[in-house]
Short mmCIF file of C-alpha atoms in Angstrom, two decimals:
data_model
loop_
_atom_site.label_atom_id
_atom_site.label_comp_id
_atom_site.label_asym_id
_atom_site.label_seq_id
_atom_site.Cartn_x
_atom_site.Cartn_y
_atom_site.Cartn_z
CA MET A 1 -52.19 4.29 26.59
CA GLY A 2 -54.61 3.74 24.09
CA SER A 3 -54.85 2.16 20.95
CA ALA A 4 -55.05 5.11 18.75
CA GLU A 5 -52.29 7.12 20.50
CA LYS A 6 -50.16 3.91 19.77
CA ARG A 7 -50.62 4.16 16.00
CA GLN A 8 -50.23 8.07 16.12
CA ARG A 9 -46.68 7.52 17.73
CA LEU A 10 -46.07 4.47 15.35
CA SER A 11 -46.99 6.81 12.57
CA LYS A 12 -44.50 9.52 13.54
CA LEU A 13 -41.71 7.18 14.31
CA PHE A 14 -42.15 5.57 10.93
CA SER A 15 -42.42 9.11 9.11
CA ALA A 16 -39.21 10.20 10.90
CA PHE A 17 -37.25 7.06 10.00
CA THR A 18 -38.65 7.38 6.47
CA ARG A 19 -37.37 10.83 6.23
CA ALA A 20 -33.90 9.87 7.97
CA GLU A 21 -33.42 7.33 5.70
CA ALA A 22 -34.05 9.42 2.56
CA GLU A 23 -31.68 11.95 3.84
CA TYR A 24 -29.34 9.07 4.20
CA GLU A 25 -29.49 7.94 0.76
CA ALA A 26 -29.30 11.71 -0.16
CA THR A 27 -26.24 12.24 1.76
CA ALA A 28 -24.74 8.51 0.34
CA ARG A 29 -25.19 9.67 -3.05
CA LYS A 30 -23.40 13.18 -2.33
CA HIS A 31 -20.43 11.61 -0.95
CA LYS A 32 -20.10 8.81 -3.70
CA ILE A 33 -20.15 11.38 -6.70
CA ARG A 34 -17.78 13.75 -4.64
CA ARG A 35 -15.40 10.52 -4.28
CA PHE A 36 -15.90 9.76 -7.92
CA LEU A 37 -14.73 13.52 -8.57
CA ARG A 38 -11.72 13.11 -6.29
CA ARG A 39 -10.67 10.04 -8.09
CA VAL A 40 -11.25 11.42 -11.69
CA CYS A 41 -9.15 14.84 -10.56
CA ALA A 42 -6.43 12.26 -8.79
CA LYS A 43 -5.96 10.74 -12.25
CA TRP A 44 -6.08 13.73 -14.06
CA LEU A 45 -3.02 15.21 -11.75
CA LEU A 46 -1.31 11.86 -11.91
CA ALA A 47 -1.06 12.20 -15.81
CA ARG A 48 -0.17 15.75 -15.43
CA ALA A 49 2.91 14.89 -13.37
CA GLY A 50 3.67 11.79 -15.44
CA ARG A 51 3.94 14.35 -18.36
CA LEU A 52 6.01 16.34 -16.48
CA PHE A 53 8.37 14.12 -15.09
CA GLU A 54 8.98 12.79 -18.82
CA LYS A 55 9.34 16.13 -20.08
CA TYR A 56 12.22 16.74 -17.32
CA GLN A 57 13.56 13.73 -17.85
CA ALA A 58 13.88 14.48 -21.59
CA GLU A 59 15.35 17.75 -20.83
CA LYS A 60 18.05 16.31 -18.27
CA GLY A 61 18.98 13.09 -19.41
CA GLU A 62 20.68 12.37 -16.15
CA LEU A 63 18.27 12.62 -13.14
CA THR A 64 18.97 13.46 -9.49
CA PRO A 65 18.25 10.72 -7.05
CA LEU A 66 15.09 12.74 -5.62
CA ALA A 67 13.92 13.34 -9.12
CA LEU A 68 14.18 9.45 -9.41
CA ILE A 69 12.18 8.89 -6.35
CA ILE A 70 9.56 10.87 -7.75
CA GLY A 71 9.73 9.27 -10.71
CA ALA A 72 8.87 6.15 -8.77
CA ARG A 73 6.15 7.32 -6.98
CA ILE A 74 4.34 8.47 -9.85
CA SER A 75 4.85 5.19 -11.77
CA PHE A 76 3.89 3.49 -8.47
CA HIS A 77 0.57 5.03 -8.53
CA ASP A 78 0.22 4.92 -12.31
CA ARG A 79 0.18 1.48 -11.74
CA ALA A 80 3.66 0.57 -13.75
CA TYR A 81 5.12 -1.35 -10.58
CA LEU A 82 7.97 -2.34 -12.65
CA ARG A 83 9.05 0.97 -13.91
CA ALA A 84 9.03 2.33 -10.46
CA SER A 85 11.01 -0.60 -9.00
CA GLN A 86 13.56 0.23 -11.70
CA TYR A 87 13.55 3.74 -10.91
CA ALA A 88 14.20 2.90 -7.02
CA ARG A 89 16.70 0.52 -7.99
CA GLU A 90 18.54 3.35 -10.00
CA VAL A 91 18.41 5.50 -6.77
CA LEU A 92 19.98 2.70 -4.24
CA ASP A 93 22.90 2.36 -7.18
CA ARG A 94 23.98 5.28 -6.33
CA GLY A 95 25.99 6.86 -3.35
CA ILE A 96 22.95 8.56 -1.04
CA GLY A 97 21.88 9.25 1.89
CA PRO A 98 19.74 7.62 4.43
CA ASP A 99 16.78 9.61 3.83
CA GLN A 100 16.72 8.80 -0.31
CA ARG A 101 17.72 5.15 0.43
CA ALA A 102 14.95 4.78 2.91
CA MET A 103 12.20 6.03 0.32
CA ALA A 104 13.64 4.30 -2.54
CA LEU A 105 13.48 1.00 -0.53
CA SER A 106 9.81 1.82 0.53
CA VAL A 107 9.12 2.20 -3.15
CA LEU A 108 10.67 -1.07 -3.93
CA ALA A 109 8.80 -2.55 -1.19
CA GLU A 110 5.53 -1.73 -2.17
CA CYS A 111 6.30 -2.37 -5.54
CA HIS A 112 6.97 -5.82 -4.88
CA GLU A 113 4.26 -6.69 -2.77
CA LYS A 114 1.84 -5.38 -5.60
CA ILE A 115 3.57 -7.24 -7.72
CA GLY A 116 3.44 -10.59 -5.88
CA ASN A 117 7.12 -10.96 -4.33
CA SER A 118 6.16 -12.63 -1.19
CA LYS A 119 9.69 -12.02 0.65
CA LYS A 120 10.93 -9.30 -0.93
CA PRO A 121 8.58 -6.72 0.65
CA GLU A 122 9.72 -7.74 4.30
CA ASP A 123 13.80 -7.56 3.15
CA SER A 124 13.21 -3.87 1.92
CA LEU A 125 11.23 -2.88 5.11
CA LYS A 126 13.73 -4.41 7.56
CA VAL A 127 16.56 -2.94 6.13
CA ILE A 128 14.87 0.61 6.71
CA PHE A 129 13.60 -0.50 10.37
CA THR A 130 16.87 -1.98 11.71
CA GLU A 131 19.79 0.43 9.72
CA LEU A 132 18.09 3.24 8.46
CA TYR A 133 15.25 4.76 10.90
CA ASP A 134 17.40 6.38 13.32
CA LYS A 135 19.28 8.09 10.56
CA LEU A 136 16.21 9.70 8.92
CA GLU A 137 15.25 13.26 9.10
CA PRO A 138 11.49 13.34 10.82
CA ILE A 139 9.73 13.86 7.60
CA THR A 140 11.32 10.83 5.95
CA GLN A 141 10.40 8.92 8.98
CA ILE A 142 6.66 9.98 8.69
CA ARG A 143 6.58 9.25 4.81
CA VAL A 144 8.14 5.72 5.37
CA LEU A 145 5.67 4.93 8.58
CA ARG A 146 2.82 5.72 6.05
CA SER A 147 4.11 3.94 3.38
CA ARG A 148 4.70 0.96 5.79
CA ALA A 149 0.78 1.37 7.31
CA GLY A 150 -0.21 1.36 3.28
CA PHE A 151 1.78 -1.81 3.06
CA GLU A 152 0.48 -4.05 5.92
CA GLY A 153 -3.06 -2.91 5.62
CA ARG A 154 -3.40 -4.21 2.25
#
């Protein structure tokens, strides 16, 4: 293989690499823009859900445990952790089933973890997985597991 042939092959390789790198950068920019738009859309939807929950709360006065759990999740995603834990505690203060209790405890554990209470998240999760997990409906088991995965992944 001659010197000219090597240069030609290197030139082709460099050209292919340059095209691939440019395509990668363009794709990365597209993905970055898509992620940004998804975040903006999620924030808008979260704000709308918060307004709807406040309107529902004003109309009904007394909220069901399910509505309180929804309010807790909305507040959690809105980074209002104290309000979310307050809603979760309101659910726990009522006579409720294991599904609602587990969901409230998982919200409470996430809030304590975000606030920085070191021991309380483990206590809430321990109650869920020792006392309640076998009594839960499958969809609630999945929700609790997703919540725990997010908790452990932080």
